[in-house]
mmCIF file of C-alpha atoms in Angstrom:
data_model
loop_
_atom_site.group_PDB
_atom_site.id
_atom_site.type_symbol
_atom_site.label_atom_id
_atom_site.label_comp_id
_atom_site.label_asym_id
_atom_site.label_seq_id
_atom_site.Cartn_x
_atom_site.Cartn_y
_atom_site.Cartn_z
ATOM 1 C CA MET A 1 137.169 2.565 -34.784
ATOM 2 C CA LYS A 2 136.744 3.660 -31.157
ATOM 3 C CA GLN A 3 136.262 7.272 -32.249
ATOM 4 C CA LEU A 4 133.542 6.302 -34.725
ATOM 5 C CA PHE A 5 131.896 4.091 -32.083
ATOM 6 C CA GLU A 6 131.698 6.770 -29.413
ATOM 7 C CA GLU A 7 130.719 9.568 -31.782
ATOM 8 C CA THR A 8 127.902 7.769 -33.587
ATOM 9 C CA LYS A 9 126.501 6.608 -30.252
ATOM 10 C CA GLU A 10 126.668 10.060 -28.691
ATOM 11 C CA ARG A 11 125.166 11.770 -31.726
ATOM 12 C CA LEU A 12 122.213 9.391 -32.030
ATOM 13 C CA ILE A 13 121.364 9.693 -28.342
ATOM 14 C CA ARG A 14 121.550 13.482 -28.528
ATOM 15 C CA TYR A 15 119.446 13.736 -31.678
ATOM 16 C CA ALA A 16 116.930 11.134 -30.493
ATOM 17 C CA LYS A 17 115.999 13.234 -27.471
ATOM 18 C CA ILE A 18 114.683 16.007 -29.728
ATOM 19 C CA ASN A 19 111.014 15.531 -30.617
ATOM 20 C CA THR A 20 110.752 15.815 -34.415
ATOM 21 C CA ARG A 21 107.510 13.970 -35.134
ATOM 22 C CA SER A 22 105.936 15.131 -38.400
ATOM 23 C CA ASP A 23 102.210 15.681 -38.991
ATOM 24 C CA GLU A 24 100.491 14.762 -42.252
ATOM 25 C CA ARG A 25 97.512 16.989 -41.375
ATOM 26 C CA SER A 26 99.682 20.078 -41.386
ATOM 27 C CA GLU A 27 100.207 22.137 -44.528
ATOM 28 C CA THR A 28 103.275 24.036 -43.312
ATOM 29 C CA ILE A 29 106.922 23.395 -44.246
ATOM 30 C CA PRO A 30 108.131 21.693 -42.175
ATOM 31 C CA SER A 31 104.881 20.137 -41.039
ATOM 32 C CA THR A 32 105.847 20.701 -37.388
ATOM 33 C CA ASN A 33 107.953 23.501 -35.912
ATOM 34 C CA ARG A 34 109.668 21.046 -33.593
ATOM 35 C CA GLN A 35 111.621 19.691 -36.567
ATOM 36 C CA LEU A 36 113.330 23.076 -36.724
ATOM 37 C CA ASP A 37 114.975 22.390 -33.358
ATOM 38 C CA LEU A 38 117.076 19.632 -34.864
ATOM 39 C CA LEU A 39 117.546 21.345 -38.222
ATOM 40 C CA TYR A 40 119.020 24.449 -36.601
ATOM 41 C CA LEU A 41 121.191 22.319 -34.339
ATOM 42 C CA LEU A 42 122.574 20.471 -37.364
ATOM 43 C CA LYS A 43 123.263 23.772 -39.087
ATOM 44 C CA GLU A 44 125.311 24.892 -36.075
ATOM 45 C CA GLU A 45 127.172 21.588 -35.912
ATOM 46 C CA LEU A 46 128.035 21.650 -39.614
ATOM 47 C CA GLU A 47 129.429 25.153 -39.156
ATOM 48 C CA GLU A 48 131.418 24.016 -36.128
ATOM 49 C CA LEU A 49 132.869 21.128 -38.141
ATOM 50 C CA GLY A 50 134.122 23.661 -40.668
ATOM 51 C CA LEU A 51 132.042 22.680 -43.690
ATOM 52 C CA GLU A 52 131.362 25.413 -46.220
ATOM 53 C CA ASP A 53 128.192 26.884 -47.750
ATOM 54 C CA VAL A 54 126.144 25.877 -44.694
ATOM 55 C CA GLU A 55 122.597 27.072 -45.320
ATOM 56 C CA PHE A 56 119.071 26.640 -44.066
ATOM 57 C CA ASN A 57 116.543 27.044 -46.873
ATOM 58 C CA LYS A 58 113.266 28.400 -45.488
ATOM 59 C CA GLU A 59 111.379 27.389 -48.635
ATOM 60 C CA ASN A 60 112.022 23.671 -48.262
ATOM 61 C CA ALA A 61 113.382 23.408 -44.681
ATOM 62 C CA PHE A 62 116.575 21.654 -45.777
ATOM 63 C CA VAL A 63 119.967 22.278 -44.215
ATOM 64 C CA THR A 64 122.754 21.846 -46.767
ATOM 65 C CA ALA A 65 126.528 22.078 -46.644
ATOM 66 C CA THR A 66 129.647 21.439 -48.717
ATOM 67 C CA LEU A 67 132.916 19.677 -48.055
ATOM 68 C CA PRO A 68 135.168 20.945 -50.874
ATOM 69 C CA SER A 69 137.324 18.539 -52.847
ATOM 70 C CA ASN A 70 140.925 18.117 -51.726
ATOM 71 C CA ILE A 71 142.172 16.338 -54.867
ATOM 72 C CA ASP A 72 143.559 17.816 -58.068
ATOM 73 C CA HIS A 73 141.404 15.933 -60.551
ATOM 74 C CA SER A 74 137.698 15.998 -61.267
ATOM 75 C CA VAL A 75 135.418 13.285 -59.875
ATOM 76 C CA PRO A 76 131.647 13.165 -59.441
ATOM 77 C CA THR A 77 130.124 15.135 -56.565
ATOM 78 C CA ILE A 78 128.349 12.844 -54.098
ATOM 79 C CA GLY A 79 125.386 13.934 -51.967
ATOM 80 C CA TRP A 80 124.539 12.415 -48.584
ATOM 81 C CA ILE A 81 120.954 12.863 -47.389
ATOM 82 C CA ALA A 82 118.918 11.997 -44.279
ATOM 83 C CA HIS A 83 115.647 13.209 -42.765
ATOM 84 C CA VAL A 84 115.057 14.707 -39.332
ATOM 85 C CA ASP A 85 111.400 13.801 -38.789
ATOM 86 C CA THR A 86 110.142 10.667 -37.069
ATOM 87 C CA ALA A 87 107.090 8.525 -37.706
ATOM 88 C CA ASP A 88 103.585 8.851 -36.313
ATOM 89 C CA PHE A 89 104.294 7.382 -32.874
ATOM 90 C CA ASN A 90 104.929 9.002 -29.522
ATOM 91 C CA SER A 91 108.237 10.876 -29.690
ATOM 92 C CA GLU A 92 107.826 13.126 -26.661
ATOM 93 C CA ASN A 93 110.474 12.701 -23.964
ATOM 94 C CA VAL A 94 112.511 10.006 -25.714
ATOM 95 C CA LYS A 95 114.863 8.303 -23.267
ATOM 96 C CA PRO A 96 117.417 6.153 -25.127
ATOM 97 C CA GLN A 97 118.820 3.249 -23.135
ATOM 98 C CA VAL A 98 122.262 1.771 -23.781
ATOM 99 C CA ILE A 99 122.781 -1.955 -23.279
ATOM 100 C CA GLU A 100 126.421 -2.955 -23.450
ATOM 101 C CA ASN A 101 127.484 -6.494 -24.295
ATOM 102 C CA TYR A 102 123.893 -7.585 -24.975
ATOM 103 C CA ASN A 103 123.320 -11.146 -23.722
ATOM 104 C CA GLY A 104 120.804 -12.219 -26.372
ATOM 105 C CA GLU A 105 117.878 -12.506 -23.960
ATOM 106 C CA ALA A 106 114.643 -10.546 -23.493
ATOM 107 C CA ILE A 107 115.131 -6.853 -22.753
ATOM 108 C CA THR A 108 113.019 -5.098 -20.139
ATOM 109 C CA LEU A 109 112.458 -1.707 -21.663
ATOM 110 C CA ASN A 110 110.227 -0.394 -18.907
ATOM 111 C CA GLU A 111 110.013 -2.271 -15.628
ATOM 112 C CA GLU A 112 107.275 -0.053 -14.179
ATOM 113 C CA GLN A 113 104.941 -0.662 -17.143
ATOM 114 C CA ASN A 114 106.175 -4.221 -17.762
ATOM 115 C CA ILE A 115 107.170 -3.494 -21.359
ATOM 116 C CA VAL A 116 109.520 -6.206 -22.572
ATOM 117 C CA MET A 117 111.177 -6.762 -25.928
ATOM 118 C CA ASP A 118 110.902 -10.527 -26.101
ATOM 119 C CA ALA A 119 113.682 -12.325 -27.936
ATOM 120 C CA ASN A 120 111.154 -14.928 -29.083
ATOM 121 C CA MET A 121 108.899 -12.305 -30.631
ATOM 122 C CA PHE A 122 111.877 -10.494 -32.157
ATOM 123 C CA PRO A 123 114.324 -13.201 -33.280
ATOM 124 C CA ASN A 124 116.450 -10.533 -34.992
ATOM 125 C CA LEU A 125 117.799 -9.680 -31.523
ATOM 126 C CA ALA A 126 119.902 -12.845 -31.655
ATOM 127 C CA ASN A 127 122.039 -11.231 -34.343
ATOM 128 C CA TYR A 128 123.355 -8.678 -31.865
ATOM 129 C CA LYS A 129 124.598 -10.799 -28.986
ATOM 130 C CA GLY A 130 127.721 -9.226 -27.518
ATOM 131 C CA GLU A 131 127.097 -5.843 -29.135
ATOM 132 C CA THR A 132 126.051 -2.472 -27.724
ATOM 133 C CA LEU A 133 122.368 -1.738 -28.283
ATOM 134 C CA ILE A 134 120.476 1.531 -28.040
ATOM 135 C CA THR A 135 116.796 0.990 -27.249
ATOM 136 C CA THR A 136 113.755 2.983 -26.141
ATOM 137 C CA ASP A 137 112.272 3.002 -22.654
ATOM 138 C CA GLY A 138 109.161 1.341 -24.099
ATOM 139 C CA THR A 139 106.972 4.461 -24.146
ATOM 140 C CA THR A 140 108.262 6.127 -27.324
ATOM 141 C CA LEU A 141 109.997 5.287 -30.557
ATOM 142 C CA LEU A 142 113.753 5.761 -30.721
ATOM 143 C CA GLY A 143 113.975 7.773 -33.920
ATOM 144 C CA ALA A 144 116.935 5.891 -35.371
ATOM 145 C CA ASP A 145 114.839 6.250 -38.516
ATOM 146 C CA ASP A 146 116.457 8.478 -39.536
ATOM 147 C CA LYS A 147 118.552 10.073 -36.820
ATOM 148 C CA ALA A 148 120.985 7.186 -37.098
ATOM 149 C CA GLY A 149 121.488 8.216 -40.723
ATOM 150 C CA ILE A 150 122.130 11.786 -39.623
ATOM 151 C CA ALA A 151 124.596 10.631 -36.957
ATOM 152 C CA GLU A 152 126.469 8.483 -39.476
ATOM 153 C CA ILE A 153 126.754 11.240 -42.072
ATOM 154 C CA MET A 154 127.847 13.797 -39.471
ATOM 155 C CA THR A 155 130.420 11.407 -38.027
ATOM 156 C CA ALA A 156 131.813 10.687 -41.494
ATOM 157 C CA MET A 157 132.118 14.410 -42.227
ATOM 158 C CA HIS A 158 133.843 14.975 -38.894
ATOM 159 C CA TYR A 159 136.277 12.162 -39.688
ATOM 160 C CA LEU A 160 137.186 13.736 -43.030
ATOM 161 C CA MET A 161 137.670 17.141 -41.405
ATOM 162 C CA ARG A 162 139.989 15.583 -38.816
ATOM 163 C CA HIS A 163 141.894 13.675 -41.507
ATOM 164 C CA PRO A 164 142.636 16.098 -44.348
ATOM 165 C CA GLU A 165 145.131 13.581 -45.711
ATOM 166 C CA VAL A 166 142.226 11.349 -46.831
ATOM 167 C CA PRO A 167 141.507 12.144 -50.496
ATOM 168 C CA HIS A 168 137.960 12.999 -51.465
ATOM 169 C CA GLY A 169 136.027 14.801 -54.140
ATOM 170 C CA LYS A 170 133.427 17.469 -53.502
ATOM 171 C CA ILE A 171 130.759 16.291 -51.060
ATOM 172 C CA ARG A 172 127.335 17.729 -50.462
ATOM 173 C CA VAL A 173 125.210 17.082 -47.365
ATOM 174 C CA ALA A 174 121.479 17.649 -46.873
ATOM 175 C CA PHE A 175 119.190 17.118 -43.885
ATOM 176 C CA GLY A 176 115.490 17.721 -44.412
ATOM 177 C CA PRO A 177 111.959 17.367 -43.029
ATOM 178 C CA ASP A 178 108.797 15.333 -43.501
ATOM 179 C CA GLU A 179 110.056 12.174 -45.196
ATOM 180 C CA GLU A 180 107.749 10.086 -43.023
ATOM 181 C CA ILE A 181 104.678 11.797 -44.456
ATOM 182 C CA GLY A 182 105.895 11.459 -48.025
ATOM 183 C CA ARG A 183 106.525 15.064 -48.979
ATOM 184 C CA GLY A 184 109.886 16.059 -47.537
ATOM 185 C CA ALA A 185 111.650 16.212 -50.900
ATOM 186 C CA ASP A 186 108.845 17.953 -52.788
ATOM 187 C CA ARG A 187 110.620 21.314 -52.833
ATOM 188 C CA PHE A 188 114.207 20.134 -52.661
ATOM 189 C CA ASP A 189 116.388 22.308 -54.894
ATOM 190 C CA VAL A 190 118.241 19.679 -56.908
ATOM 191 C CA GLU A 191 119.894 22.277 -59.139
ATOM 192 C CA SER A 192 121.485 24.259 -56.316
ATOM 193 C CA PHE A 193 122.438 21.065 -54.451
ATOM 194 C CA ASP A 194 124.649 20.431 -57.464
ATOM 195 C CA ALA A 195 125.513 16.765 -56.915
ATOM 196 C CA ASP A 196 125.965 14.177 -59.648
ATOM 197 C CA PHE A 197 124.238 11.521 -57.545
ATOM 198 C CA ALA A 198 123.384 10.953 -53.907
ATOM 199 C CA TYR A 199 122.603 8.325 -51.304
ATOM 200 C CA THR A 200 120.009 8.455 -48.563
ATOM 201 C CA MET A 201 121.187 6.871 -45.323
ATOM 202 C CA ASP A 202 117.732 5.616 -44.406
ATOM 203 C CA GLY A 203 117.746 1.821 -44.575
ATOM 204 C CA GLY A 204 117.543 -0.959 -42.018
ATOM 205 C CA VAL A 205 119.848 -3.883 -41.315
ATOM 206 C CA VAL A 206 123.530 -3.947 -42.208
ATOM 207 C CA GLY A 207 124.072 -4.561 -45.903
ATOM 208 C CA GLU A 208 120.833 -3.105 -47.236
ATOM 209 C CA LEU A 209 121.363 -1.381 -50.571
ATOM 210 C CA GLN A 210 118.154 -0.404 -52.311
ATOM 211 C CA TYR A 211 117.355 1.156 -55.637
ATOM 212 C CA GLU A 212 113.746 -0.033 -55.974
ATOM 213 C CA SER A 213 110.817 1.427 -54.087
ATOM 214 C CA PHE A 214 107.045 1.307 -54.220
ATOM 215 C CA ASN A 215 104.910 3.425 -56.467
ATOM 216 C CA ALA A 216 102.760 5.193 -53.915
ATOM 217 C CA ALA A 217 99.418 6.964 -53.703
ATOM 218 C CA ALA A 218 97.342 8.331 -50.845
ATOM 219 C CA CYS A 219 93.574 8.358 -50.785
ATOM 220 C CA LYS A 220 91.024 10.036 -48.555
ATOM 221 C CA VAL A 221 87.440 8.834 -48.821
ATOM 222 C CA THR A 222 84.397 10.686 -47.492
ATOM 223 C CA PHE A 223 81.087 8.909 -46.872
ATOM 224 C CA LYS A 224 77.963 11.034 -46.561
ATOM 225 C CA GLY A 225 75.058 9.484 -44.738
ATOM 226 C CA GLN A 226 71.540 10.522 -43.847
ATOM 227 C CA ASN A 227 70.800 10.587 -40.158
ATOM 228 C CA ILE A 228 67.261 9.759 -39.080
ATOM 229 C CA HIS A 229 66.024 8.890 -35.601
ATOM 230 C CA PRO A 230 66.635 5.135 -35.268
ATOM 231 C CA GLY A 231 63.043 4.603 -34.165
ATOM 232 C CA THR A 232 61.730 5.739 -37.545
ATOM 233 C CA ALA A 233 64.798 5.031 -39.682
ATOM 234 C CA LYS A 234 63.555 2.116 -41.781
ATOM 235 C CA GLY A 235 63.960 2.900 -45.465
ATOM 236 C CA LEU A 236 65.284 6.382 -44.698
ATOM 237 C CA MET A 237 68.546 6.215 -42.764
ATOM 238 C CA ILE A 238 71.829 5.937 -44.635
ATOM 239 C CA ASN A 239 74.569 5.128 -42.150
ATOM 240 C CA ALA A 240 77.915 6.587 -43.246
ATOM 241 C CA VAL A 241 79.781 4.242 -40.893
ATOM 242 C CA THR A 242 78.135 1.273 -42.580
ATOM 243 C CA LEU A 243 79.145 2.615 -45.988
ATOM 244 C CA LEU A 244 82.734 2.957 -44.789
ATOM 245 C CA ASN A 245 82.714 -0.651 -43.611
ATOM 246 C CA GLN A 246 81.263 -1.856 -46.931
ATOM 247 C CA PHE A 247 83.995 0.020 -48.784
ATOM 248 C CA ILE A 248 86.741 -1.661 -46.729
ATOM 249 C CA GLN A 249 85.151 -5.080 -47.235
ATOM 250 C CA ALA A 250 85.138 -4.525 -51.001
ATOM 251 C CA LEU A 251 88.928 -4.193 -51.039
ATOM 252 C CA PRO A 252 90.995 -7.390 -51.565
ATOM 253 C CA GLN A 253 91.177 -8.739 -48.037
ATOM 254 C CA ASN A 254 94.533 -10.505 -48.412
ATOM 255 C CA GLU A 255 96.309 -7.582 -50.100
ATOM 256 C CA VAL A 256 97.250 -5.747 -46.929
ATOM 257 C CA PRO A 257 100.681 -5.059 -45.372
ATOM 258 C CA GLU A 258 100.386 -7.824 -42.780
ATOM 259 C CA MET A 259 99.796 -10.431 -45.510
ATOM 260 C CA THR A 260 102.243 -9.355 -48.234
ATOM 261 C CA SER A 261 106.012 -9.305 -48.804
ATOM 262 C CA ASP A 262 108.721 -8.864 -51.444
ATOM 263 C CA TYR A 263 107.199 -7.396 -54.626
ATOM 264 C CA GLU A 264 103.582 -7.792 -53.523
ATOM 265 C CA GLY A 265 101.600 -4.559 -53.352
ATOM 266 C CA PHE A 266 98.825 -3.674 -50.932
ATOM 267 C CA PHE A 267 95.972 -1.450 -49.812
ATOM 268 C CA HIS A 268 96.460 -0.073 -46.307
ATOM 269 C CA VAL A 269 93.622 1.568 -44.392
ATOM 270 C CA MET A 270 95.386 3.777 -41.870
ATOM 271 C CA GLU A 271 92.709 5.834 -40.158
ATOM 272 C CA ILE A 272 88.916 5.976 -39.904
ATOM 273 C CA ASP A 273 86.456 8.186 -38.071
ATOM 274 C CA GLY A 274 82.842 9.104 -38.391
ATOM 275 C CA THR A 275 79.227 9.227 -37.366
ATOM 276 C CA VAL A 276 75.985 8.150 -38.998
ATOM 277 C CA ASP A 277 75.923 11.447 -40.856
ATOM 278 C CA GLU A 278 79.507 11.478 -42.189
ATOM 279 C CA ALA A 279 82.543 9.200 -42.019
ATOM 280 C CA HIS A 280 86.110 9.424 -43.301
ATOM 281 C CA LEU A 281 88.767 6.934 -44.294
ATOM 282 C CA SER A 282 92.453 7.496 -44.999
ATOM 283 C CA MET A 283 94.427 4.870 -46.905
ATOM 284 C CA ILE A 284 97.563 4.339 -48.943
ATOM 285 C CA ILE A 285 98.075 2.269 -52.100
ATOM 286 C CA ARG A 286 101.403 0.629 -52.909
ATOM 287 C CA ASP A 287 102.908 -1.492 -55.702
ATOM 288 C CA HIS A 288 106.371 -1.834 -57.239
ATOM 289 C CA ASP A 289 104.929 -2.403 -60.714
ATOM 290 C CA ARG A 290 103.607 0.803 -62.325
ATOM 291 C CA GLU A 291 100.884 -0.982 -64.304
ATOM 292 C CA LEU A 292 99.619 -2.876 -61.256
ATOM 293 C CA PHE A 293 99.804 0.362 -59.280
ATOM 294 C CA GLU A 294 97.476 2.071 -61.749
ATOM 295 C CA LYS A 295 95.096 -0.913 -61.582
ATOM 296 C CA ARG A 296 94.999 -0.667 -57.796
ATOM 297 C CA LYS A 297 94.048 2.999 -57.969
ATOM 298 C CA GLN A 298 91.376 2.230 -60.536
ATOM 299 C CA LEU A 299 89.928 -0.514 -58.338
ATOM 300 C CA VAL A 300 89.438 1.976 -55.506
ATOM 301 C CA LYS A 301 87.680 4.351 -57.906
ATOM 302 C CA THR A 302 85.514 1.529 -59.261
ATOM 303 C CA ILE A 303 84.404 0.483 -55.771
ATOM 304 C CA ALA A 304 83.304 4.045 -55.043
ATOM 305 C CA GLU A 305 81.497 4.309 -58.389
ATOM 306 C CA LYS A 306 79.600 1.052 -57.857
ATOM 307 C CA MET A 307 78.536 2.073 -54.369
ATOM 308 C CA ASN A 308 77.412 5.474 -55.602
ATOM 309 C CA ALA A 309 75.355 3.825 -58.347
ATOM 310 C CA SER A 310 72.985 2.447 -55.704
ATOM 311 C CA PHE A 311 72.015 5.957 -54.557
ATOM 312 C CA GLU A 312 70.223 8.815 -56.244
ATOM 313 C CA GLU A 313 73.065 11.165 -55.310
ATOM 314 C CA GLU A 314 76.785 10.751 -54.736
ATOM 315 C CA ARG A 315 77.492 9.455 -51.233
ATOM 316 C CA ILE A 316 81.154 8.427 -51.604
ATOM 317 C CA SER A 317 83.801 10.893 -52.770
ATOM 318 C CA LEU A 318 87.522 10.329 -53.286
ATOM 319 C CA GLU A 319 90.557 12.534 -53.006
ATOM 320 C CA MET A 320 93.492 10.573 -54.446
ATOM 321 C CA PHE A 321 97.003 11.712 -55.318
ATOM 322 C CA ASP A 322 100.312 10.075 -56.202
ATOM 323 C CA GLN A 323 103.073 10.437 -53.624
ATOM 324 C CA TYR A 324 106.136 8.990 -55.352
ATOM 325 C CA TYR A 325 107.220 6.434 -57.939
ATOM 326 C CA ASN A 326 109.599 3.475 -58.094
ATOM 327 C CA MET A 327 113.074 5.000 -58.345
ATOM 328 C CA ARG A 328 114.274 1.925 -60.247
ATOM 329 C CA GLU A 329 112.899 3.515 -63.426
ATOM 330 C CA ILE A 330 115.613 6.160 -63.149
ATOM 331 C CA ILE A 331 118.503 4.439 -61.403
ATOM 332 C CA GLU A 332 118.595 1.338 -63.618
ATOM 333 C CA GLN A 333 119.534 3.618 -66.510
ATOM 334 C CA ASP A 334 122.986 3.882 -64.903
ATOM 335 C CA MET A 335 123.752 1.270 -62.274
ATOM 336 C CA SER A 336 127.271 2.549 -61.608
ATOM 337 C CA ILE A 337 126.211 4.283 -58.389
ATOM 338 C CA VAL A 338 124.666 1.067 -57.062
ATOM 339 C CA ASN A 339 127.777 -0.871 -58.074
ATOM 340 C CA LEU A 340 129.980 1.719 -56.350
ATOM 341 C CA ALA A 341 128.150 1.213 -53.063
ATOM 342 C CA ALA A 342 128.110 -2.583 -53.437
ATOM 343 C CA THR A 343 131.863 -2.663 -54.072
ATOM 344 C CA ALA A 344 132.512 -0.446 -51.061
ATOM 345 C CA MET A 345 130.504 -2.788 -48.859
ATOM 346 C CA LYS A 346 132.295 -5.876 -50.136
ATOM 347 C CA ASP A 347 135.662 -4.251 -49.502
ATOM 348 C CA LEU A 348 134.527 -3.827 -45.889
ATOM 349 C CA ASN A 349 133.425 -7.495 -45.742
ATOM 350 C CA ILE A 350 129.767 -6.478 -45.729
ATOM 351 C CA GLU A 351 127.584 -8.549 -48.026
ATOM 352 C CA PRO A 352 125.220 -6.250 -49.953
ATOM 353 C CA ILE A 353 121.531 -7.057 -49.541
ATOM 354 C CA ILE A 354 119.983 -5.703 -52.720
ATOM 355 C CA GLU A 355 116.238 -5.938 -52.250
ATOM 356 C CA PRO A 356 113.299 -3.625 -53.000
ATOM 357 C CA ILE A 357 112.181 -1.186 -50.321
ATOM 358 C CA ARG A 358 108.686 -1.955 -49.146
ATOM 359 C CA GLY A 359 108.173 1.746 -48.747
ATOM 360 C CA GLY A 360 109.868 4.817 -50.095
ATOM 361 C CA THR A 361 112.611 7.251 -49.250
ATOM 362 C CA ASP A 362 113.354 10.815 -50.264
ATOM 363 C CA GLY A 363 115.399 9.152 -52.986
ATOM 364 C CA SER A 364 112.180 7.947 -54.629
ATOM 365 C CA LYS A 365 111.296 11.540 -55.458
ATOM 366 C CA LEU A 366 114.792 12.912 -55.862
ATOM 367 C CA SER A 367 115.597 10.347 -58.534
ATOM 368 C CA PHE A 368 112.695 11.580 -60.650
ATOM 369 C CA MET A 369 113.768 15.166 -59.962
ATOM 370 C CA GLY A 370 117.120 14.560 -61.617
ATOM 371 C CA LEU A 371 119.230 13.319 -58.686
ATOM 372 C CA PRO A 372 119.641 9.506 -58.771
ATOM 373 C CA THR A 373 119.554 8.486 -55.110
ATOM 374 C CA PRO A 374 119.764 4.854 -53.926
ATOM 375 C CA ASN A 375 119.327 4.003 -50.260
ATOM 376 C CA ILE A 376 121.881 2.553 -47.825
ATOM 377 C CA PHE A 377 121.430 0.863 -44.442
ATOM 378 C CA THR A 378 121.695 2.649 -41.106
ATOM 379 C CA GLY A 379 121.450 -0.466 -38.933
ATOM 380 C CA ALA A 380 118.074 0.400 -37.389
ATOM 381 C CA GLU A 381 115.616 -2.391 -36.532
ATOM 382 C CA ASN A 382 111.915 -2.516 -35.554
ATOM 383 C CA MET A 383 111.440 1.050 -36.722
ATOM 384 C CA HIS A 384 108.416 3.273 -36.037
ATOM 385 C CA GLY A 385 107.530 1.926 -32.619
ATOM 386 C CA ARG A 386 108.434 1.227 -29.002
ATOM 387 C CA TYR A 387 110.583 -1.802 -29.897
ATOM 388 C CA GLU A 388 112.937 0.140 -32.158
ATOM 389 C CA PHE A 389 116.630 -0.446 -31.506
ATOM 390 C CA ILE A 390 120.017 -0.178 -33.152
ATOM 391 C CA ALA A 391 123.478 -1.609 -32.502
ATOM 392 C CA VAL A 392 126.262 0.940 -32.321
ATOM 393 C CA GLU A 393 128.453 -1.526 -34.215
ATOM 394 C CA SER A 394 125.988 -1.329 -37.117
ATOM 395 C CA MET A 395 126.180 2.457 -37.107
ATOM 396 C CA VAL A 396 129.963 2.256 -37.296
ATOM 397 C CA LYS A 397 129.694 -0.021 -40.337
ATOM 398 C CA ALA A 398 127.331 2.431 -42.029
ATOM 399 C CA THR A 399 129.769 5.265 -41.357
ATOM 400 C CA GLN A 400 132.608 3.195 -42.780
ATOM 401 C CA VAL A 401 130.559 2.537 -45.928
ATOM 402 C CA ILE A 402 130.103 6.286 -46.399
ATOM 403 C CA LEU A 403 133.848 6.825 -46.088
ATOM 404 C CA GLU A 404 134.699 3.924 -48.388
ATOM 405 C CA ILE A 405 132.329 5.117 -51.118
ATOM 406 C CA ILE A 406 133.930 8.551 -50.880
ATOM 407 C CA ASN A 407 137.392 6.964 -51.013
ATOM 408 C CA GLN A 408 136.626 4.859 -54.080
ATOM 409 C CA ASN A 409 135.004 7.800 -55.838
ATOM 410 C CA ALA A 410 138.209 9.817 -55.308
ATOM 411 C CA LEU A 411 140.172 7.112 -57.146
ATOM 412 C CA LEU A 412 138.094 7.363 -60.323
#
């Protein structure tokens, strides 16, 4: 227990300090070269641990490795997957802070800038009284999404290397890029990975076990105006910024992330810019139900068509593409891998929380690519921002779940 505690803590802090922020505007793989810093480090560490077949694939920017089976009968090969990139929030000069024996009260993340994580604003903090927390310094994210997942997988592999007496089947490991921008798994080589199923360690609170995700699409909208001097603009000017605003107002106003939960889908305008002459909008569309998902996409197209109908030429153009689909469609065909994880958790006195992801993981794509991949908790909370934190005790539990799943699989 102490070994797992110290190692997961040390690994997360070390990985968190490496800036791996991805960039959706980039067309390279990975989207940012800085992700390579961590990928190459992980390759070296896997080699040092003694895993076999350690490779870095330049085509998809995944590091993979193998822990060979040490038992004399055949069992399914399990894959363990996590992503190196962090979300679109400042990740330069991350300074993790360790708070031992947390007292349950507000945490001053940055005294100089008066940045406080208020226990009233974040009631989930009360769940961690007496535990060891890792937080940010208030100016960056932490990156526990998903460097905690990496730390947990690496610690589990190290444990198995140090304890060859523990029976296990063949294990495959993969660390990859660009999950946060929805395309990390696009070129993943499922065939060469050669696992029967996998788990992403990319969830939140202890107990999360997820096999349902959103259906997801991204949409970029361009508004073309007609700029005329405002003094003589009557009847002539077409303001692209005004068109952008009209488009947003035409969307269902209560179907946004801040007003939805559970299985409710949404439209999420993420970025806008523009002038009178031309404006741009970037948004995402989400729904767990495939039919409702298609209706949401059609609504966006219909709004653009109706607006265009009021002009002699097209003023609003769309670029829309699907990002991933609800992995439930694949995984529910064989729930044994979900049941395996749930049983492992229960044997560790962890109550499984089986709820849909209000987002997606690499497993959303991998499942449709032929590798069924549910998602398991890492312990991270308040992800993607300055108030992100994680309890080391939660990371230990996640590591124990990995080991218990491997143990139960070896007994099949």
